PDB file of N, CA and C in Angstrom:
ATOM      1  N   UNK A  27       0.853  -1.167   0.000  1.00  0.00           N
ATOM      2  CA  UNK A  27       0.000   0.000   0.000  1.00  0.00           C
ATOM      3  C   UNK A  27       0.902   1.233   0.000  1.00  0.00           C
ATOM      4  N   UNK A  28       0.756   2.138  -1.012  1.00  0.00           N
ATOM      5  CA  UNK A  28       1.243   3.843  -0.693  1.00  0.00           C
ATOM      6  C   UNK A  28       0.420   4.668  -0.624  1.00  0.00           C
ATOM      7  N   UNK A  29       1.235   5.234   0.509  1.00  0.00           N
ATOM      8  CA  UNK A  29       0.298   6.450   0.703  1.00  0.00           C
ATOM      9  C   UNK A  29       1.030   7.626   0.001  1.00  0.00           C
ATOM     10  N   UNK A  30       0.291   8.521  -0.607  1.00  0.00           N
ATOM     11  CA  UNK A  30       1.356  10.034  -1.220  1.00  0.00           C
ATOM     12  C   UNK A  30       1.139  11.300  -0.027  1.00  0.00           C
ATOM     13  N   UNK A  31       0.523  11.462   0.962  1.00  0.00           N
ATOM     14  CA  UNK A  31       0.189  12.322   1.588  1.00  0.00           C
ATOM     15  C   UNK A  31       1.040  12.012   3.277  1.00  0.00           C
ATOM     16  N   UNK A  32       1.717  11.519   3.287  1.00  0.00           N
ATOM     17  CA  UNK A  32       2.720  11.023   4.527  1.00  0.00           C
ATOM     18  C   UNK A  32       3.819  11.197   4.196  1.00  0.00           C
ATOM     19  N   UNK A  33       4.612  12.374   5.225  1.00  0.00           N
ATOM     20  CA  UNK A  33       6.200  12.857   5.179  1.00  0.00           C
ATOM     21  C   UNK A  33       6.976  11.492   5.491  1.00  0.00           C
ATOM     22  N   UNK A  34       7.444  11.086   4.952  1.00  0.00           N
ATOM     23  CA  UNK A  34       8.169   9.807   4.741  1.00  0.00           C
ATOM     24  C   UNK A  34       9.485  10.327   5.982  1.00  0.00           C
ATOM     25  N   UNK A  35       9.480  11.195   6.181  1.00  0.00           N
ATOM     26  CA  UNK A  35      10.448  11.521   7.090  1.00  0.00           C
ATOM     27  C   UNK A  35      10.272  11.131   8.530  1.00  0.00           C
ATOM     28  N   UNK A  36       8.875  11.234   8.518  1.00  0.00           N
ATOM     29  CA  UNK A  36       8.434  11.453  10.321  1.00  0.00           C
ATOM     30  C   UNK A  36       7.504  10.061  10.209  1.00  0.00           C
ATOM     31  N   UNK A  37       6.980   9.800   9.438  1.00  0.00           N
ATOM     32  CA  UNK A  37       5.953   8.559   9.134  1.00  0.00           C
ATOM     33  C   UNK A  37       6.360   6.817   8.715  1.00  0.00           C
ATOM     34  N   UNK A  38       6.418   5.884   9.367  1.00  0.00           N
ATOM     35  CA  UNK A  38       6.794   4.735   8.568  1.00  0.00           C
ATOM     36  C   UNK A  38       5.698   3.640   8.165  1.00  0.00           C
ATOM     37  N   UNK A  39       5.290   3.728   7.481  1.00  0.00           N
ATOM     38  CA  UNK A  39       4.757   2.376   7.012  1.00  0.00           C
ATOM     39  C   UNK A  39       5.415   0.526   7.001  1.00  0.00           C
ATOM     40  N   UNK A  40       6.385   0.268   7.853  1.00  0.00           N
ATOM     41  CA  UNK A  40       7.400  -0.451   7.775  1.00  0.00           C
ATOM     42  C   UNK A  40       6.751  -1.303   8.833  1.00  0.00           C
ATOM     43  N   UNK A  41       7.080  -2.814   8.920  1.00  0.00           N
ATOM     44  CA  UNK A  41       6.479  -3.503  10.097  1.00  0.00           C
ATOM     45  C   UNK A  41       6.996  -2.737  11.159  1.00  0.00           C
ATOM     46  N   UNK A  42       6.213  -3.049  11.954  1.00  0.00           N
ATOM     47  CA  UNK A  42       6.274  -2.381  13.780  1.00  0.00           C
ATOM     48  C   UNK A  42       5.668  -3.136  14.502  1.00  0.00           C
ATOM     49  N   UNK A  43       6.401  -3.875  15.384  1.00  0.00           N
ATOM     50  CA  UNK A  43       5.485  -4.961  16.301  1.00  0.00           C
ATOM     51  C   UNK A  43       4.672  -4.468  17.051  1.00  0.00           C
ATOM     52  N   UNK A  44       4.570  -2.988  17.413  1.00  0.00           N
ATOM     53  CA  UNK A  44       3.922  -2.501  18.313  1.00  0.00           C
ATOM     54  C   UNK A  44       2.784  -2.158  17.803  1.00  0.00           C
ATOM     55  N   UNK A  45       2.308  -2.554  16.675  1.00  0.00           N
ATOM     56  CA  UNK A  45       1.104  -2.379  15.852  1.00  0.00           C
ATOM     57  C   UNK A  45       1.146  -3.630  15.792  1.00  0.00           C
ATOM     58  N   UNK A  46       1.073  -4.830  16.026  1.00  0.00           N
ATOM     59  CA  UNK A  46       0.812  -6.624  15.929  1.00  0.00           C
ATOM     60  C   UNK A  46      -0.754  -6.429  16.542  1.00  0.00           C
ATOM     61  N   UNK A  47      -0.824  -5.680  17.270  1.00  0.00           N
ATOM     62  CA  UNK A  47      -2.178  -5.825  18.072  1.00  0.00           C
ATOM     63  C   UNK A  47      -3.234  -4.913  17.848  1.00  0.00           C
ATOM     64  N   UNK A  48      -3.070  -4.044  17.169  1.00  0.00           N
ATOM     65  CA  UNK A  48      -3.931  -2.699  17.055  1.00  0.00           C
ATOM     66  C   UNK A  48      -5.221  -2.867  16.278  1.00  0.00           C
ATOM     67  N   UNK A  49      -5.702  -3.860  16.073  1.00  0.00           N
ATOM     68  CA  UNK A  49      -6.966  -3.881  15.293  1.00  0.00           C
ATOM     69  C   UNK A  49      -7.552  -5.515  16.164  1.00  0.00           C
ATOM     70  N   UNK A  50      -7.103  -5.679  17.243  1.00  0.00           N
ATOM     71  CA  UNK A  50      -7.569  -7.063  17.547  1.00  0.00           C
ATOM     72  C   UNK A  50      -9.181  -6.955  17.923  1.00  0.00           C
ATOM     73  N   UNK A  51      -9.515  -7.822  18.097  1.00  0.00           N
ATOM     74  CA  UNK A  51     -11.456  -7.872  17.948  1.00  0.00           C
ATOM     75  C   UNK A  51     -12.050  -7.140  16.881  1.00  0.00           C
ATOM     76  N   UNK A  52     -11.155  -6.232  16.154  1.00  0.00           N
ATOM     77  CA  UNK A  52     -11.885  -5.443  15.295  1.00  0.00           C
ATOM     78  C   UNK A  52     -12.311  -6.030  13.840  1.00  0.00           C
ATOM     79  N   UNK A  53     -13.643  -6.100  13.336  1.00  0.00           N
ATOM     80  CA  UNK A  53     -13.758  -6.639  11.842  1.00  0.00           C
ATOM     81  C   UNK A  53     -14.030  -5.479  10.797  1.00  0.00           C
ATOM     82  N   UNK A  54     -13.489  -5.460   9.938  1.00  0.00           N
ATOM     83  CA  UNK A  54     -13.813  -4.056   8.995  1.00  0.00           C
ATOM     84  C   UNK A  54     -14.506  -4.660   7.963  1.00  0.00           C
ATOM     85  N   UNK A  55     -15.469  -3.834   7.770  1.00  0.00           N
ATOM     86  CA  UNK A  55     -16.466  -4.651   6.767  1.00  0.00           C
ATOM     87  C   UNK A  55     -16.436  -3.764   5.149  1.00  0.00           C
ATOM     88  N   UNK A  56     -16.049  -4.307   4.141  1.00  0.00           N
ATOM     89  CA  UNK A  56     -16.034  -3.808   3.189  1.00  0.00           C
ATOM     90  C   UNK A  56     -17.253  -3.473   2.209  1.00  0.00           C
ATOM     91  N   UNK A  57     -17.565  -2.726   0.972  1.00  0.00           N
ATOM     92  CA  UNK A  57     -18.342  -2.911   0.314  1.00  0.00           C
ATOM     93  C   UNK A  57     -18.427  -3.797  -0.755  1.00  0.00           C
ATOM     94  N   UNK A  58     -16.911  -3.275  -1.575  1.00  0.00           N
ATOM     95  CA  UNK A  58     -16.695  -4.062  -2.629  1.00  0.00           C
ATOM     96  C   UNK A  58     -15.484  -5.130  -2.237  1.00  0.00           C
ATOM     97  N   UNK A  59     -15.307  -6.451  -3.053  1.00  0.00           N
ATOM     98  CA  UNK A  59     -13.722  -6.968  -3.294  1.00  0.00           C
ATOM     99  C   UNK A  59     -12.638  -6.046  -3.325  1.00  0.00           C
ATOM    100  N   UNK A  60     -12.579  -5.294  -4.024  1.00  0.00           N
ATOM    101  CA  UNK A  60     -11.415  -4.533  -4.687  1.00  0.00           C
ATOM    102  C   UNK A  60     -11.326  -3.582  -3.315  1.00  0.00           C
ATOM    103  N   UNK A  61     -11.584  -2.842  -2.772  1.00  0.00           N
ATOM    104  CA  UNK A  61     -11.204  -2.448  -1.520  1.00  0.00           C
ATOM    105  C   UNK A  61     -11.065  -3.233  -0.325  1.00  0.00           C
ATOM    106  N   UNK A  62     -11.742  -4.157  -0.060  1.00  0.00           N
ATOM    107  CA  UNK A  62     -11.431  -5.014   0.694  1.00  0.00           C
ATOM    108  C   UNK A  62      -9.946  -5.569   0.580  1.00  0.00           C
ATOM    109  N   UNK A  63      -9.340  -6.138  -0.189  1.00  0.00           N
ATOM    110  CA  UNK A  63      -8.194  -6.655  -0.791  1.00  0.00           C
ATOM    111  C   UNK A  63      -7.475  -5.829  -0.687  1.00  0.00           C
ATOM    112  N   UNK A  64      -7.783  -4.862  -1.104  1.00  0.00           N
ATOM    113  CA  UNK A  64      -6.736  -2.994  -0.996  1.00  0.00           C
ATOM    114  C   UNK A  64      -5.802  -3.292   0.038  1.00  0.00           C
ATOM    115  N   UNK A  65      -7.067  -3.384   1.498  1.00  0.00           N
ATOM    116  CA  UNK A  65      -6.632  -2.746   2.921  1.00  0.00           C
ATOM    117  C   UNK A  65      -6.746  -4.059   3.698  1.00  0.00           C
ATOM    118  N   UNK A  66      -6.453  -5.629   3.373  1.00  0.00           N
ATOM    119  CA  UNK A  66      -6.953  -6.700   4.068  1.00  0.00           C
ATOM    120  C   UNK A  66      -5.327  -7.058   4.752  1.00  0.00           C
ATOM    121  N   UNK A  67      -4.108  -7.173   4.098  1.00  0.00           N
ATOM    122  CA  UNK A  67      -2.871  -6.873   4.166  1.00  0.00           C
ATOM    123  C   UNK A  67      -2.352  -6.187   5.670  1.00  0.00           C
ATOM    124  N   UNK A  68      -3.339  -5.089   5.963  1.00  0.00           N
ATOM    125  CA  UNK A  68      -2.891  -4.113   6.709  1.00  0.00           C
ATOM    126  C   UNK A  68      -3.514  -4.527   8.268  1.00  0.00           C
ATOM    127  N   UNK A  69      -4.615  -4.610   7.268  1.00  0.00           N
ATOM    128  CA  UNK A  69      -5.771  -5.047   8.458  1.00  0.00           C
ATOM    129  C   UNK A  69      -5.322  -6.898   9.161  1.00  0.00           C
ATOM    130  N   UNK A  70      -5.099  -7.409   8.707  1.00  0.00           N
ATOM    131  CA  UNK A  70      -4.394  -8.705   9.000  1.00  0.00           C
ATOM    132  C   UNK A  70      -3.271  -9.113   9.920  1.00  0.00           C
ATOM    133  N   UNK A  71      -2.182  -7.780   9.931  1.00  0.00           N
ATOM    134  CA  UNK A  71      -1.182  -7.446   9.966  1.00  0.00           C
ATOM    135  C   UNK A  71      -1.092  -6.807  11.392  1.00  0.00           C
ATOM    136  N   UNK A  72      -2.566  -6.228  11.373  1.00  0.00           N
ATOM    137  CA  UNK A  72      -2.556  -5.418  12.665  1.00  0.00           C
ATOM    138  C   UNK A  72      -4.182  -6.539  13.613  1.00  0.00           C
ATOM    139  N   UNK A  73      -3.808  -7.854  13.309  1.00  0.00           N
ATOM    140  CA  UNK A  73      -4.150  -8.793  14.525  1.00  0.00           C
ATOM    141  C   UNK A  73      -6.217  -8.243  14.015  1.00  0.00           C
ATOM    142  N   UNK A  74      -6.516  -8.014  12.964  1.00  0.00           N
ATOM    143  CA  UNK A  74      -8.368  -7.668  13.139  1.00  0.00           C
ATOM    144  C   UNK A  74      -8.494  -8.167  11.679  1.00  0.00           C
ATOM    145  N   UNK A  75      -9.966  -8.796  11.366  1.00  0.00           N
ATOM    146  CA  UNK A  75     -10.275  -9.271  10.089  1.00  0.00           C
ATOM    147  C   UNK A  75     -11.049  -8.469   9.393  1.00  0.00           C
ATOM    148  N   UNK A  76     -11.276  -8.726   8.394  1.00  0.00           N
ATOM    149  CA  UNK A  76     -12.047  -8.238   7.024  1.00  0.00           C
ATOM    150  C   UNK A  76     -13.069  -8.833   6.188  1.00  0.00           C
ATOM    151  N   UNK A  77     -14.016  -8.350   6.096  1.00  0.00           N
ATOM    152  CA  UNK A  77     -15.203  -9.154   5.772  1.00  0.00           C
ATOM    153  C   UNK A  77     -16.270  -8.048   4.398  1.00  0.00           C
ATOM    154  N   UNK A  78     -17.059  -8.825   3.468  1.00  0.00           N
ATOM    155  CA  UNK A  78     -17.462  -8.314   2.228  1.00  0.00           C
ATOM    156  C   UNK A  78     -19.043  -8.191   3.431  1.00  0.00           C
ATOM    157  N   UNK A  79     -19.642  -6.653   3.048  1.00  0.00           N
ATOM    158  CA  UNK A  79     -21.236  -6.673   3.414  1.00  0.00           C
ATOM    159  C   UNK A  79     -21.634  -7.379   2.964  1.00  0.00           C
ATOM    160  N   UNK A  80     -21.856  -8.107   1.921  1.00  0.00           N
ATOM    161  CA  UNK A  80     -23.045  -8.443   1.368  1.00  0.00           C
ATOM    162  C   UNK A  80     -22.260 -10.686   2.208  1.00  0.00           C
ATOM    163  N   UNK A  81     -21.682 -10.409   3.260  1.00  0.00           N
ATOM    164  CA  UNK A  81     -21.586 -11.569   3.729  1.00  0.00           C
ATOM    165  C   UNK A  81     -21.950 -11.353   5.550  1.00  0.00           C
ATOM    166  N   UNK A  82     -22.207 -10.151   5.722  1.00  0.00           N
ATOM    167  CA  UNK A  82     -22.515  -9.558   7.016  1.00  0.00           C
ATOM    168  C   UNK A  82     -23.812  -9.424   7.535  1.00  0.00           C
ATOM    169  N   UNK A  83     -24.396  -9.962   8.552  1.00  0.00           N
ATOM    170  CA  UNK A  83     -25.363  -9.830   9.067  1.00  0.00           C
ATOM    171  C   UNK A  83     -25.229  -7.968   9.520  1.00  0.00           C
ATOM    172  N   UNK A  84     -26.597  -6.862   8.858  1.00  0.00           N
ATOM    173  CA  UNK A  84     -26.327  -5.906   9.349  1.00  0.00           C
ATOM    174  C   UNK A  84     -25.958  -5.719  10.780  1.00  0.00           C
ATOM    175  N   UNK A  85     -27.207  -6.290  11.293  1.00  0.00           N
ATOM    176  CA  UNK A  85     -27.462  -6.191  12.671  1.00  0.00           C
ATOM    177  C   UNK A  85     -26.260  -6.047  13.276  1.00  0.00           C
ATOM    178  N   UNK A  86     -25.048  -6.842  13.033  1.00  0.00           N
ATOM    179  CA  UNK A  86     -23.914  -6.572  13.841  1.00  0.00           C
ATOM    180  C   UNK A  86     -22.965  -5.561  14.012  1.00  0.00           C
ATOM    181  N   UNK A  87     -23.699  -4.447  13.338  1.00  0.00           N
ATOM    182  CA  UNK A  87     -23.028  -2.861  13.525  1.00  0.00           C
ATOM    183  C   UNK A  87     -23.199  -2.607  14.441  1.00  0.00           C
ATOM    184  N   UNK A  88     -24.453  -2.898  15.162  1.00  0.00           N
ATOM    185  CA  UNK A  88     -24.511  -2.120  16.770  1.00  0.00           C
ATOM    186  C   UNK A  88     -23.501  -2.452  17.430  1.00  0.00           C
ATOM    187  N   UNK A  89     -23.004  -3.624  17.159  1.00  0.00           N
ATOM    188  CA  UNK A  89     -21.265  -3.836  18.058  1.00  0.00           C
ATOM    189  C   UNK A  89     -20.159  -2.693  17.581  1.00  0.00           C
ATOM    190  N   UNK A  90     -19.912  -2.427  18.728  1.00  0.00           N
ATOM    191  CA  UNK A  90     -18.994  -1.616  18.385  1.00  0.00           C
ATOM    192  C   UNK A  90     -17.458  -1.685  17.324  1.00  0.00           C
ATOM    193  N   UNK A  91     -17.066  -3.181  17.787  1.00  0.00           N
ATOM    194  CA  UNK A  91     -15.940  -3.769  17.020  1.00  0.00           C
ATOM    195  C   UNK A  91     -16.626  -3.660  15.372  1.00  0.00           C
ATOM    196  N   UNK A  92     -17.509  -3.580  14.865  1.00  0.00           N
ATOM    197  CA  UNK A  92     -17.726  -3.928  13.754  1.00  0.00           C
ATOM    198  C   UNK A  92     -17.501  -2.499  13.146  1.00  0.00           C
ATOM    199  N   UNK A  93     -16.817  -2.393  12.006  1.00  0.00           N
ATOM    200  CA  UNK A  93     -16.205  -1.078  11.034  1.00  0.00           C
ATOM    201  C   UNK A  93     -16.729  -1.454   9.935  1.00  0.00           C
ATOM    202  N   UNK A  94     -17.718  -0.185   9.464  1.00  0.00           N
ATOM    203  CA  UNK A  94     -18.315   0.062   8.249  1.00  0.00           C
ATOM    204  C   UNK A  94     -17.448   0.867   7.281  1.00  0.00           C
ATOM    205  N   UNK A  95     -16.192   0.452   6.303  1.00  0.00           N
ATOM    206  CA  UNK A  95     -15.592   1.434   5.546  1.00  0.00           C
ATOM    207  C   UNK A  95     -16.124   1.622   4.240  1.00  0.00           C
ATOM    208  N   UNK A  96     -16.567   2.828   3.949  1.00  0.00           N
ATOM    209  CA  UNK A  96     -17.068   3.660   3.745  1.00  0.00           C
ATOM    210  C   UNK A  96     -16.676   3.800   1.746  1.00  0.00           C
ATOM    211  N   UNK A  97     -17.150   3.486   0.866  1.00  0.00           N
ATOM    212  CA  UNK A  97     -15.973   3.485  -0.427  1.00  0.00           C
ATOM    213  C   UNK A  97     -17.930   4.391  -1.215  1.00  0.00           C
ATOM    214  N   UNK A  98     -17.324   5.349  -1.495  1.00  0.00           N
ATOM    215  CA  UNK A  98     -18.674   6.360  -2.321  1.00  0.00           C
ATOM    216  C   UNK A  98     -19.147   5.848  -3.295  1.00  0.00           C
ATOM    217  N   UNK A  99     -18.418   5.156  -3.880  1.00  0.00           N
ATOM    218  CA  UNK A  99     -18.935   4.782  -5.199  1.00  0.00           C
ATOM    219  C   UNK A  99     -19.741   3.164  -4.822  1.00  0.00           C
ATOM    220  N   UNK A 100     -20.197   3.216  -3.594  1.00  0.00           N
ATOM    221  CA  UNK A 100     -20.734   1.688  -3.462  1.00  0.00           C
ATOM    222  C   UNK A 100     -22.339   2.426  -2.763  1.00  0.00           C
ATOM    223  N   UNK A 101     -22.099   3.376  -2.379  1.00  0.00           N
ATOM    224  CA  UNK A 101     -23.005   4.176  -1.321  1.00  0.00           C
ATOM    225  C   UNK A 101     -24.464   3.733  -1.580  1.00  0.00           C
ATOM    226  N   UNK A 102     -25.073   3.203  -2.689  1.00  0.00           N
ATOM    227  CA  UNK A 102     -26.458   2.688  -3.278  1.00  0.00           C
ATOM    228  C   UNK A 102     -27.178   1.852  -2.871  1.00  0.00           C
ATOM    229  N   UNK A 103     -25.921   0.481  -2.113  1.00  0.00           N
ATOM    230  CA  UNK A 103     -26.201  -0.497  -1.987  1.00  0.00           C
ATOM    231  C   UNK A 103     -27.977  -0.326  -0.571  1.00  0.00           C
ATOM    232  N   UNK A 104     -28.564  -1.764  -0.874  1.00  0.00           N
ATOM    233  CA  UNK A 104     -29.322  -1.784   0.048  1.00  0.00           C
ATOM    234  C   UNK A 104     -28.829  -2.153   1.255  1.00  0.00           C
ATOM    235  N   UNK A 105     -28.110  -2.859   1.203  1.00  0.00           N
ATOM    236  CA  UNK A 105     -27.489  -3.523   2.633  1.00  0.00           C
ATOM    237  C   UNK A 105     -26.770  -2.414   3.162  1.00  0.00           C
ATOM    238  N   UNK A 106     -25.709  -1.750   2.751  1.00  0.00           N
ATOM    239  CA  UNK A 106     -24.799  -0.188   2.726  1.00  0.00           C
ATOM    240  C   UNK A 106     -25.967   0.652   3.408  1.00  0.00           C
ATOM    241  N   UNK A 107     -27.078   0.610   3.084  1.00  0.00           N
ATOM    242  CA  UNK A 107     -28.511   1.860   3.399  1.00  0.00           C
ATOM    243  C   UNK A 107     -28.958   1.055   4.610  1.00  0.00           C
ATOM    244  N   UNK A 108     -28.826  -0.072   5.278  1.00  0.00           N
ATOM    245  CA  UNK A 108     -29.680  -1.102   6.314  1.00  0.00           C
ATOM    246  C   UNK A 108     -28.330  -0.450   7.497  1.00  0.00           C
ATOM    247  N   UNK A 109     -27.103  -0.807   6.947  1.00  0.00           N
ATOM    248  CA  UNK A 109     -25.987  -1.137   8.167  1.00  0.00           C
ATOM    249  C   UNK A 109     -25.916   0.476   8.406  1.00  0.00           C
ATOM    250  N   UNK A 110     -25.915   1.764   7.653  1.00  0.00           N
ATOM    251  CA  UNK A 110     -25.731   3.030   7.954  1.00  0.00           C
ATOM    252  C   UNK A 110     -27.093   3.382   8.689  1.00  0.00           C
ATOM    253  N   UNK A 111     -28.600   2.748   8.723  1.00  0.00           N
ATOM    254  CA  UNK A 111     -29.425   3.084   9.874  1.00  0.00           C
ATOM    255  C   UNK A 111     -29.183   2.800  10.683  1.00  0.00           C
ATOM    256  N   UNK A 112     -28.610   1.513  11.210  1.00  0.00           N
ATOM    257  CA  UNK A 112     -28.531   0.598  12.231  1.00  0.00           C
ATOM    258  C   UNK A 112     -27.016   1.255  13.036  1.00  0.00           C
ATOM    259  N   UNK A 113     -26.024   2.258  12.359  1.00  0.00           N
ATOM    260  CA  UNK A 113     -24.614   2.530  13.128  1.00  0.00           C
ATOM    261  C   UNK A 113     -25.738   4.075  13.615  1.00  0.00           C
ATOM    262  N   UNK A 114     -26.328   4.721  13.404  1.00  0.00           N
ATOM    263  CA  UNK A 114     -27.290   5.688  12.900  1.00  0.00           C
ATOM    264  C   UNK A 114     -27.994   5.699  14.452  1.00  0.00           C
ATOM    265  N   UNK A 115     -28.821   4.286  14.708  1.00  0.00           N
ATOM    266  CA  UNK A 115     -29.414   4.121  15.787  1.00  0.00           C
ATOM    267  C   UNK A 115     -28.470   4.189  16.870  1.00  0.00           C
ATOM    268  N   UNK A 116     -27.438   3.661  16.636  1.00  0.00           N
ATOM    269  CA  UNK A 116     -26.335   3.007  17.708  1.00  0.00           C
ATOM    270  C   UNK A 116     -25.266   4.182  18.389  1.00  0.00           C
ATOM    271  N   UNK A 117     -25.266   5.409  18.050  1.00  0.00           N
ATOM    272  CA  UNK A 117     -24.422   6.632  17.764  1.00  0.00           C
ATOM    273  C   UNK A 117     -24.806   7.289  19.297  1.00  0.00           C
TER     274      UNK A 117
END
């Protein structure tokens, strides 16, 4: 993954064990494949999984561990419109 907006000076993207744990219990739920796959690497990396909506029970947004990321060009979906009432209620 690159990022272009990180001073490569002060910023590392480089393993860091002290990030082994930083996403543990956490599941990030994607819209599409192609973003999912993007950021699954990272997300893996940092001990939390990754999962496609349309394999997600909405309902499980009210948990807090559960991450709705967000990709605009998917924004239509019905399930995308179910899980954004349900984080909506939960707020």
């Amino acid at each position: 993954m690159k990022e272009m907006n990180l001073n490569l000076d002060v910023v590392t993207l480089a393993i860091n064990p002290a990030r082994k744990t930083v996403f543990v219990g956490k599941t990030f739920v994607f819209v599409s494949n192609d973003q999912k796959v993007k950021f699954e690497a990272a997300i893996k990396g940092g001990s939390g999984k990754s999962q496609l909506l349309s394999d997600v029970d909405v309902k499980k947004f009210a948990d807090k561990d559960y991450v709705l990321v967000l990709d605009s060009k998917e924004c239509k979906q019905t399930k995308f419109t179910e899980a954004m009432k349900i984080l909506q209620q939960h707020n």
